[in-house]
Amino acid sequence: MLPLRVLHVAAEHFPQVKTGGLGDVMAALPLAQRRAGMDVRLVLPGFPAVRAALIEPIDSIWVGPIVGSAGVRILKGRFSERGIWVYVVDAPDRFDRPGSPYVDAEGRNWPDNASRFALLSWVAAQLARGVLDRRWHADILHAHDWHTALAPAYVRFAGDSLPPPRTVFTIHNLAYQGLFPADVFASLCLPPEAFTQDGLEFWGLVSFMKAGLVLADRVTTVSPTYARDITTYDYGYGLEGVVMARGNDLVGILNGVDEKEWDPSHDPHLAAPYNRNRLSGKTECRKAVASEYGVTLGDGPLFCVVSRLTHQKGLDLVLEAIPDIVALDGRLIVLGEGDRSLESAFRAAVDANPGKVGAHFVFSEAQAHRVIAGADALLMPSRFEPCGLTQLYALHYGTPPVVHQTGGLVDTVIDVDSAGLTLGTGFAYLPSTTEALTAAIGRAAALFGDQRRWRQVQRNAMATHFLWSRAAEKYHELYQSIATRKNS
Ligand code: ADP
Ligand code: GLC
């Protein structure tokens, strides 16, 4: 029997391009799906780091000028000898830019983002339809986030008699929607009927996100709780009605941990290895990271933040909680990059609390590993959180998370006080206020004072396994429910 053919399209892929969890997902999920027997391929934009990582492209498909680009070539290759096939959209006028995939060095959206990501989506749709690589087509085209949300539209409006692939659209974050002025529509190579209320039109604007939501055969998001959250006014960002209209076509499937990348017993970034039964290495990691961040350890816990610095992540609450952390003889280290005003507020907090608060404003995978391993507890006060991978890594590294009870944080962290010491893996609080956060920080510090009980929670946390293999199974069930060819 032929395996199910799945084509993923996304803007990020770890380690070549990563601004957050999307990059991690795109590196891990396709591999887990291949292990589960699917024929999985990937389409990525030709950012310099992506092209550079491609080993021996075996094929180069010339497409020519399309969707506003001067000329497009598709490179087919792999990132490692036995890796999965990757199609790279080589369009230098669109993607040959260093740095972030979305913004320039000043943090402004690239002015041609609509064309850039329409092009990515268009290529994915044509590859899935078997129009570009005549030796392969997809049963399922799986698009991720607004950057690729036009892919289902290009399939739906292809305007020929080729059997279409089935489409799945995954929302990793509904807050980023890809909204553009209406006049952008003319450049998208879509027929006028696509620009209606049942398509891309959203309050007179072009909405990429809405295209994915309305036109994909199935919509998923990255946790069951967030799937419910986004049907509400508070979390729907204006699209709650559209989300609700999809009814049972919307499911939440939790992300996982890539246990090869994130394994404290074999992590090349750490000062010392450790595992659930031998936590002594974690103490060495703690000392090393404290000195790396210029803090002198106290009797209280060493809290950490590893995060994009954005409103979503609720880090203004952490800033307000610093006096309480310090009063508990706790320490705080922050690894984050993003919003300049949050950065300067944390810089001021470091200056005001020498030796007690430390911060590095860079994006560093190695530091992320060291901070999560060395800290005692992770702070994740996100206002909303579709899934969250950082808390999953923290659990896996025996670093109990302190989380706002929202989205994927609800589905992955078990509160010690509600569930008891035999089950608890962290500290969850409501509502999203500084008071509730500091109360949870206080509970964590109190438990930390009793090291025997603290160790128990660390071990509970390390015993949780959010496996990509389980996510792969769930996606497989979903694909099977819509595929026209019912084999696997
Ligand atoms: P989001 O995708 O919303 O940013 P996630 O928790 O799903 O949130 O994923 C964040 C990912 O980005 C994690 O892999 C985390 O370790 C990483 N990360 C965030 N900030 C940094 C940073 N400054 N340096 C290195 N890694 C970071
Ligand atoms: C988004 C979300 C995050 C999720 C990640 C991967 O960036 O903000 O919660 O874990 O995507 O799905």
Coordinates of N, CA and C in Angstrom, one line a residue, residues 90 124 153 159 191 202 381 419:
D90 N 13.2 29.3 -4.2 CA 14.3 30.2 -4.4 C 13.9 31.4 -5.2
A124 N 3.5 25.9 -2.7 CA 3.1 24.7 -2.0 C 1.8 24.1 -2.6
A153 N -6.4 28.3 -0.4 CA -7.1 29.1 -1.4 C -6.6 28.8 -2.8
G159 N -9.0 26.1 -10.6 CA -9.7 26.3 -11.8 C -9.3 25.3 -12.9
P191 N -8.8 34.4 -8.3 CA -10.0 35.0 -9.0 C -10.8 35.9 -8.1
F202 N -12.0 40.5 5.0 CA -12.2 40.7 6.4 C -12.3 42.1 6.7
P381 N 4.0 33.7 32.3 CA 2.7 34.3 32.6 C 1.9 34.8 31.4
A419 N -3.6 19.3 42.6 CA -3.5 17.9 42.2 C -2.8 17.0 43.3

